[in-house]
Coordinates of C-alpha atoms in Angstrom, one line a residue:
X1 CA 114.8 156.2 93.1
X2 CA 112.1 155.9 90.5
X3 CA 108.7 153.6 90.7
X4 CA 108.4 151.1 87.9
X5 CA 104.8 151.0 85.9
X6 CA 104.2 148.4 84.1
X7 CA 102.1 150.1 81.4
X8 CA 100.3 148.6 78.1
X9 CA 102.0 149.9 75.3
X10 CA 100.7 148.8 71.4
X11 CA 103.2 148.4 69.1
X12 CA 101.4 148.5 65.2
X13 CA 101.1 150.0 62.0
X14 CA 97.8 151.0 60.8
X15 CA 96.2 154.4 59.0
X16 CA 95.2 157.2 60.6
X17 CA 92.3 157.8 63.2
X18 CA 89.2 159.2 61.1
X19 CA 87.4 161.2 63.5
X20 CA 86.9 162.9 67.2
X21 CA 86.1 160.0 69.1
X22 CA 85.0 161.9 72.3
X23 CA 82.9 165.4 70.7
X24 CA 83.5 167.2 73.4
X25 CA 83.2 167.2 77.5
X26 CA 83.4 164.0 79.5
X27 CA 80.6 162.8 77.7
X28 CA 81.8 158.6 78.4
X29 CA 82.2 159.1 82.2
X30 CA 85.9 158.7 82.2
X31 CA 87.0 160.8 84.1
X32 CA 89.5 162.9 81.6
X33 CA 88.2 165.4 79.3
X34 CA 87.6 164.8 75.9
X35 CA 89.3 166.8 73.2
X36 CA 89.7 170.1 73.9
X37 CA 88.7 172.7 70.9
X38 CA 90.9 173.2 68.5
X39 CA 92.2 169.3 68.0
X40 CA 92.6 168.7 65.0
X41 CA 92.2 165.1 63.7
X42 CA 93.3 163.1 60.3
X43 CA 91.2 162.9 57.0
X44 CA 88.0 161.3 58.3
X45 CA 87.9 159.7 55.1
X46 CA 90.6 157.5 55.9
X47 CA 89.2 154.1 57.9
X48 CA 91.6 152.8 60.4
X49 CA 93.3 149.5 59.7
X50 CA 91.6 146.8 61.5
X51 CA 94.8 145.0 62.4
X52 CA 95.8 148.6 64.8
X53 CA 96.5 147.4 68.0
X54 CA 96.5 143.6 67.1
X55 CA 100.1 143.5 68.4
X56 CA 100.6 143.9 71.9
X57 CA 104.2 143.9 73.8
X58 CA 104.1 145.1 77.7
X59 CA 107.3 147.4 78.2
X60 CA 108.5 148.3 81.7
X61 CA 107.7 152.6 81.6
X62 CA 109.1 154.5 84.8
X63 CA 107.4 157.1 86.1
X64 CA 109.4 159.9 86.8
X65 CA 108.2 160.8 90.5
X66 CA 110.1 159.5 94.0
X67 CA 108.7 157.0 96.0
X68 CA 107.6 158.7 99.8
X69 CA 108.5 156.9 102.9
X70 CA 105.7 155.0 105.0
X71 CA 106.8 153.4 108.0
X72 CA 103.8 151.6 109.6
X73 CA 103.4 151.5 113.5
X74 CA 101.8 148.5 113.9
X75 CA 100.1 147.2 117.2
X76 CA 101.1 143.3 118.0
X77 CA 99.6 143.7 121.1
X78 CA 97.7 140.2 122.7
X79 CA 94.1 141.5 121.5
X80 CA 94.8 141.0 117.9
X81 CA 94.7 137.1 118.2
X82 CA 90.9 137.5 118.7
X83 CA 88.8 138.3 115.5
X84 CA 87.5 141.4 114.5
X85 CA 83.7 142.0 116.1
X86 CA 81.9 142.1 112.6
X87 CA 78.7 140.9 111.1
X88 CA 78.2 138.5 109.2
X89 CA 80.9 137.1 112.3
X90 CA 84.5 135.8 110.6
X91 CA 87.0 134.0 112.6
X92 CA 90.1 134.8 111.3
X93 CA 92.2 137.0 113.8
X94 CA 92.6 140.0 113.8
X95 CA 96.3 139.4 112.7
X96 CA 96.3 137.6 110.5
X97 CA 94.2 139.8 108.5
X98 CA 96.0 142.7 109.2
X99 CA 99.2 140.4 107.6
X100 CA 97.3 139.4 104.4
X101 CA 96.3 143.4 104.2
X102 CA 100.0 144.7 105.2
X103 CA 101.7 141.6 102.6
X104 CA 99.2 143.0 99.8
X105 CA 99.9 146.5 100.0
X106 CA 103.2 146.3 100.0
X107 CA 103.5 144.2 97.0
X108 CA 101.6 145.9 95.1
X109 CA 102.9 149.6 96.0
X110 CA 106.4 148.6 96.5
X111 CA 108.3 150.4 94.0
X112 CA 105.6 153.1 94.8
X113 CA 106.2 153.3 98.1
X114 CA 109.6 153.2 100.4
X115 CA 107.7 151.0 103.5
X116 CA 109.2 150.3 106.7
X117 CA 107.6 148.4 110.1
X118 CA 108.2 149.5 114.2
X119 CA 105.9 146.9 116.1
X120 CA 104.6 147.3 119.4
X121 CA 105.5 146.0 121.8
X122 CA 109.1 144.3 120.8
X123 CA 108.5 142.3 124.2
X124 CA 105.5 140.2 125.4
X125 CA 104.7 143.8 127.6
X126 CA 105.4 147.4 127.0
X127 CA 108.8 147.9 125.0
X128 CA 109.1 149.1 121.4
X129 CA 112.3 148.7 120.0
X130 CA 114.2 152.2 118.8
X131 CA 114.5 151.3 115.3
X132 CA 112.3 149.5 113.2
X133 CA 112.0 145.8 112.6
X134 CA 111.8 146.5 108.7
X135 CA 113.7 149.6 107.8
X136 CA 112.3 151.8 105.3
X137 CA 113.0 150.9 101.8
X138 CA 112.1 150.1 98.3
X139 CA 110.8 146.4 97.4
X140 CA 110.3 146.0 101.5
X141 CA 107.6 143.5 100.7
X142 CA 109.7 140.7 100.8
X143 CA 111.2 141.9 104.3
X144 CA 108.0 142.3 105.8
X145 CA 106.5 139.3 104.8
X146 CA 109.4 137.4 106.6
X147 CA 108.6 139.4 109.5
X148 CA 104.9 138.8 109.5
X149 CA 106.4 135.0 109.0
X150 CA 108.6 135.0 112.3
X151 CA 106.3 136.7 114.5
X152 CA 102.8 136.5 116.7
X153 CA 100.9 138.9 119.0
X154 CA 101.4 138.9 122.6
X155 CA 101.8 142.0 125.1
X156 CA 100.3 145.0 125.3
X157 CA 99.6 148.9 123.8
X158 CA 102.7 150.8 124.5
X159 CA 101.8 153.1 121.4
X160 CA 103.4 156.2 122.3
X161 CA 106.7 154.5 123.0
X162 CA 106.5 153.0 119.5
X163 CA 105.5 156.6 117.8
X164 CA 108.1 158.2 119.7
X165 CA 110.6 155.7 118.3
X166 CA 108.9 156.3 115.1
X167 CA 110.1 160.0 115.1
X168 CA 113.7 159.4 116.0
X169 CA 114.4 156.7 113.5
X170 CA 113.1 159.5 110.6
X171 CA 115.9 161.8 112.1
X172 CA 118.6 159.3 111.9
X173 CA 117.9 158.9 108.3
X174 CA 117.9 161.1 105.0
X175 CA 114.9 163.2 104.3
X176 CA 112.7 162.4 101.7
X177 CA 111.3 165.1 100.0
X178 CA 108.6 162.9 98.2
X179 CA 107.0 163.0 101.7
X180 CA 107.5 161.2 105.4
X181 CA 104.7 159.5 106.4
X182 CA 103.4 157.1 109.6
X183 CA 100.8 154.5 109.3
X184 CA 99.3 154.0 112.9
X185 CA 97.7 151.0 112.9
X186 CA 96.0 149.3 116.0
X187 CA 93.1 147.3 117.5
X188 CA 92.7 149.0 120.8
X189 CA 92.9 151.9 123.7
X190 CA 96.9 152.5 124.4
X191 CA 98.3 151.7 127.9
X192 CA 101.9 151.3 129.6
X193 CA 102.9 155.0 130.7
X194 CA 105.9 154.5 132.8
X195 CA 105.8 150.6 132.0
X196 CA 102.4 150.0 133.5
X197 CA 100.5 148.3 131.4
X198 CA 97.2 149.6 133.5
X199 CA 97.5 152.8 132.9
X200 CA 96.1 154.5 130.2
X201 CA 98.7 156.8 128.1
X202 CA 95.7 158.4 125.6
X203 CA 97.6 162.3 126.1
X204 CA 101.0 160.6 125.3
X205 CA 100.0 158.6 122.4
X206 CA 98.2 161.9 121.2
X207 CA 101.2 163.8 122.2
X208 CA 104.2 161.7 120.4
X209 CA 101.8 162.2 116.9
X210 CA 101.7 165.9 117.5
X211 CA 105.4 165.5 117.7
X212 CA 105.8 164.1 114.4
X213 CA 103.6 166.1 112.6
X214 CA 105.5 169.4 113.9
X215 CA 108.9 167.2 112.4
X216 CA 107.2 167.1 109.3
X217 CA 106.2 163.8 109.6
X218 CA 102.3 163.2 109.1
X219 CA 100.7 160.1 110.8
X220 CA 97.3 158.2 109.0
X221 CA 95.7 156.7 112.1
X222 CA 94.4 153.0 111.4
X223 CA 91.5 151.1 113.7
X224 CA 90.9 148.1 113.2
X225 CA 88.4 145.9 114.7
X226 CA 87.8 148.8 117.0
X227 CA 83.7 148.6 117.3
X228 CA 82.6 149.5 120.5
X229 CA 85.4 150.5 121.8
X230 CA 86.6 153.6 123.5
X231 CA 88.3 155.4 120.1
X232 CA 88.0 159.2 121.2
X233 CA 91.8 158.9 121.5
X234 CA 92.4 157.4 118.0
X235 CA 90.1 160.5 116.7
X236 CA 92.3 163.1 118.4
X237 CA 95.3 161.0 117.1
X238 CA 94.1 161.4 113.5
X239 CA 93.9 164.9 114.0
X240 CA 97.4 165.5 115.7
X241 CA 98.9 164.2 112.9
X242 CA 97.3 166.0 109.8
X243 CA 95.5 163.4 108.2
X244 CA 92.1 163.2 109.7
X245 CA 88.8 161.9 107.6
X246 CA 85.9 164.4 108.1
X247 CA 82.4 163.6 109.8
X248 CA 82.5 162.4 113.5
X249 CA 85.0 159.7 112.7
X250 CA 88.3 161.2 111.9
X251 CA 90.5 157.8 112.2
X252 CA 90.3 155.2 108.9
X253 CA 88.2 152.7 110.8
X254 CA 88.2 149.0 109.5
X255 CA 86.3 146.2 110.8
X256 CA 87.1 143.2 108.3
X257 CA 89.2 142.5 105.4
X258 CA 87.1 144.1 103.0
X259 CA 87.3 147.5 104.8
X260 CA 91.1 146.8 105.7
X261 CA 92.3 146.7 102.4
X262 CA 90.3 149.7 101.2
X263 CA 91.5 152.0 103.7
X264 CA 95.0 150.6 103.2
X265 CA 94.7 151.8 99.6
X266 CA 93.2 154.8 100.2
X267 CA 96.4 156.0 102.5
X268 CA 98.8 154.3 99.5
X269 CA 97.3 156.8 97.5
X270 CA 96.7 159.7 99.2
X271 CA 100.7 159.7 99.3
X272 CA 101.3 158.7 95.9
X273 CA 101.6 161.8 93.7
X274 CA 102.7 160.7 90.3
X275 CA 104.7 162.2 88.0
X276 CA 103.2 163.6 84.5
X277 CA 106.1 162.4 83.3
X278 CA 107.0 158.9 81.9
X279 CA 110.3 157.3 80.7
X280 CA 110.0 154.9 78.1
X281 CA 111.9 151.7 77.5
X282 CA 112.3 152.1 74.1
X283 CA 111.7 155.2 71.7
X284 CA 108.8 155.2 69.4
X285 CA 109.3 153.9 65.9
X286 CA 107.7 157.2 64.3
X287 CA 107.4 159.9 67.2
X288 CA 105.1 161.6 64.8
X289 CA 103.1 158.5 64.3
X290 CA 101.9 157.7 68.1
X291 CA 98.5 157.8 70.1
X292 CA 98.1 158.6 74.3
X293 CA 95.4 157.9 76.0
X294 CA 93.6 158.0 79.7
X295 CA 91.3 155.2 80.7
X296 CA 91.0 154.5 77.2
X297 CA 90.7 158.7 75.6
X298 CA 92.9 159.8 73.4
X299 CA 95.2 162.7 74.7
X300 CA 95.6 165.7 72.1
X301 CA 99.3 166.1 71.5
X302 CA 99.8 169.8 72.6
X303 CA 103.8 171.3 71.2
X304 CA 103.3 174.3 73.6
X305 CA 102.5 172.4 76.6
X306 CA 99.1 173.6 77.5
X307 CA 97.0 171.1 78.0
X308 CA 97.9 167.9 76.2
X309 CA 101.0 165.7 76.5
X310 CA 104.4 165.9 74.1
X311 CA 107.6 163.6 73.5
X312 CA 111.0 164.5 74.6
X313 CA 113.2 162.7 72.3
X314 CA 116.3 163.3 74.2
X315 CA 115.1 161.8 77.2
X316 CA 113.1 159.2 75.6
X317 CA 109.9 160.9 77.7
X318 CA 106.5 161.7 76.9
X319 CA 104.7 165.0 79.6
X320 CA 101.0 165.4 79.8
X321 CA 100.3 168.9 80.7
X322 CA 97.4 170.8 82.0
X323 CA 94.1 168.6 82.9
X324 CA 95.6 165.7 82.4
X325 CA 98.3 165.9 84.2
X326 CA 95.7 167.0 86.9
X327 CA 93.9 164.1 86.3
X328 CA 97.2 161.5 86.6
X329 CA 98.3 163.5 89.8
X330 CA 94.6 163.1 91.5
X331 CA 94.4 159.4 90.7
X332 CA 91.8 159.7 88.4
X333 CA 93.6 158.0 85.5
X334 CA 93.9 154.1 85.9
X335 CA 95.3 153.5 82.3
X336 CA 97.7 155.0 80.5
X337 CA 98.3 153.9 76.9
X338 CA 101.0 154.5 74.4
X339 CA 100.1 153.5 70.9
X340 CA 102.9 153.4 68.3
X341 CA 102.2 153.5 64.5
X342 CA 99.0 155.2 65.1
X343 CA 98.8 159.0 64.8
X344 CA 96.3 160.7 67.6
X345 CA 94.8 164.0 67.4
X346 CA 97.1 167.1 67.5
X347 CA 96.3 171.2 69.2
X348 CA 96.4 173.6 66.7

């Protein structure tokens, strides 16, 4: 299955660009290269019509790369009805920020990203259920925001019976090769080995991440509204499962909203990897005639797929190549543009 982009694509007829905009290097702080030497652009005597671009039209694009699986392990223990401990002090609870964050995310990544949800516990006390409450699946958002609807926090930590879970439900299911993924998330120190919910199970939690990892399953650990708290466990956690942060925290640590969301997106797109390929909606008036750009530079057209980007007429598909497709593959490019009816530079 393919995530849909919703790109900006200008649909005009004007003359043909007069000059190098960029001159060479990253010179406008973009973050893709300007032309590389050898582009060759049109007459410079020639002034662009001022109406070019005047016309917009948004047309769905697909980009060409699979969605990865995320299933997030999220704690619903009785500690997330307090707020986080944060200053300035904010008195929402820890839930319900953690359902604004998770309801976001998932909207907005969701034909991105193949989410699913395991809670713990599944009781009011140390169960987690053996499959998830939202199975894994493209445009889950709706699913989980029913779920976030139905339920409230109560119970306690049983995390390792929730991670274990966690690893069987992967095996009862296809494998993905766009990537398999856990998203830890909890506010607290896990508890309930064998049932009890006062005793510590830090080396199973630890263990049952280890366990995915060796599955091929990585696990991003998530603390939230963990200050001052004993955390060693969430940092040995992190490392277990192959996605620890460096310095001497090694778990994404959140505190309020603001931090939630940005560690949220910053797992979203450490397992994104886009394709460098996109599918159009429609074929190009003049495939001869068309302008590309990255966050707003114009892409040389490259025939022998260097470095560049080219049409594939058959497939209705344009390819960057080379840095730029390094740059749309390390989420450096925010903005793709396809610009019909007005011819870009070309690599000689």
């Amino acid at each position: 299955m393919r995530g849909t982009i919703w790109l900006a694509v200008v649909l005009c007829a004007c003359g043909p660009t007069s000059k190098n905009p960029g001159g060479g290097g990253d010179d406008d702080g973009s973050g893709t290269a300007d032309a590389a030497p050898g582009t060759v652009y049109m007459d410079a005597a020639v002034d662009i019509d001022a109406q070019c671009g005047a016309q917009m039209e948004n047309i769905g694009v697909v980009n060409l790369g699979d969605p990865p699986d995320l299933l997030v392990v999220l704690d619903r223990s009785g500690s997330m009805t307090s707020p986080p401990p944060s200053f300035p002090p904010v008195f929402d609870t820890k839930w319900s920020i953690m359902k604004s964050a998770l309801n976001q995310i998932a909207l907005a990544k969701d034909m991105n990203i193949k989410f699913g949800l395991l809670e713990f516990p599944s009781d009011e006390n140390c169960a987690a259920d053996a499959t998830p409450e939202v199975a894994i699946a493209l445009n889950s958002h709706t699913a989980i925001a029913s779920y976030f609807n139905a339920r409230s926090p109560g119970g306690n930590t049983p995390a390792h019976v929730a991670l274990t879970s966690a690893k069987s439900y992967y095996q009862s299911i296809p494998v993905n090769t766009a990537g398999r993924y856990v998203l830890f998330a909890t506010d607290g120190v896990p508890n309930c080995l064998g049932g009890d919910p006062d005793a510590a199970s830090d080396a199973q939690t630890v263990a049952a991440v280890t366990s995915l990892f060796q599955a091929g399953i990585p696990t991003y650990v998530l603390g939230f509204g963990t200050f001052g708290l004993p955390v060693g466990v969430l940092n040995d956690a992190a490392v277990a499962g192959g996605k620890a942060k460096p310095g001497a925290t090694k778990f994404y640590e959140a505190n309020n909203a603001s931090d939630l969301n940005m560690a949220l997106q910053a797992i979203a797109g450490g397992i994104i990897v886009p394709s460098c390929s996109y599918q159009l909606a429609s074929a190009p008036p003049d495939p001869m005639n068309v302008t590309v750009t990255l966050n707003g530079t114009p892409v040389p057209r490259d025939p022998a797929h260097n470095n560049g980007w080219d049409y594939h007429p058959n497939s209705m598909t344009i390819t960057f190549f080379g840095s730029y497709c390094s740059t749309i593959q390390g989420g450096a490019s925010t903005a793709v543009n396809f610009v019909y009816g007005c011819p870009g530079p070309i690599l000689q």
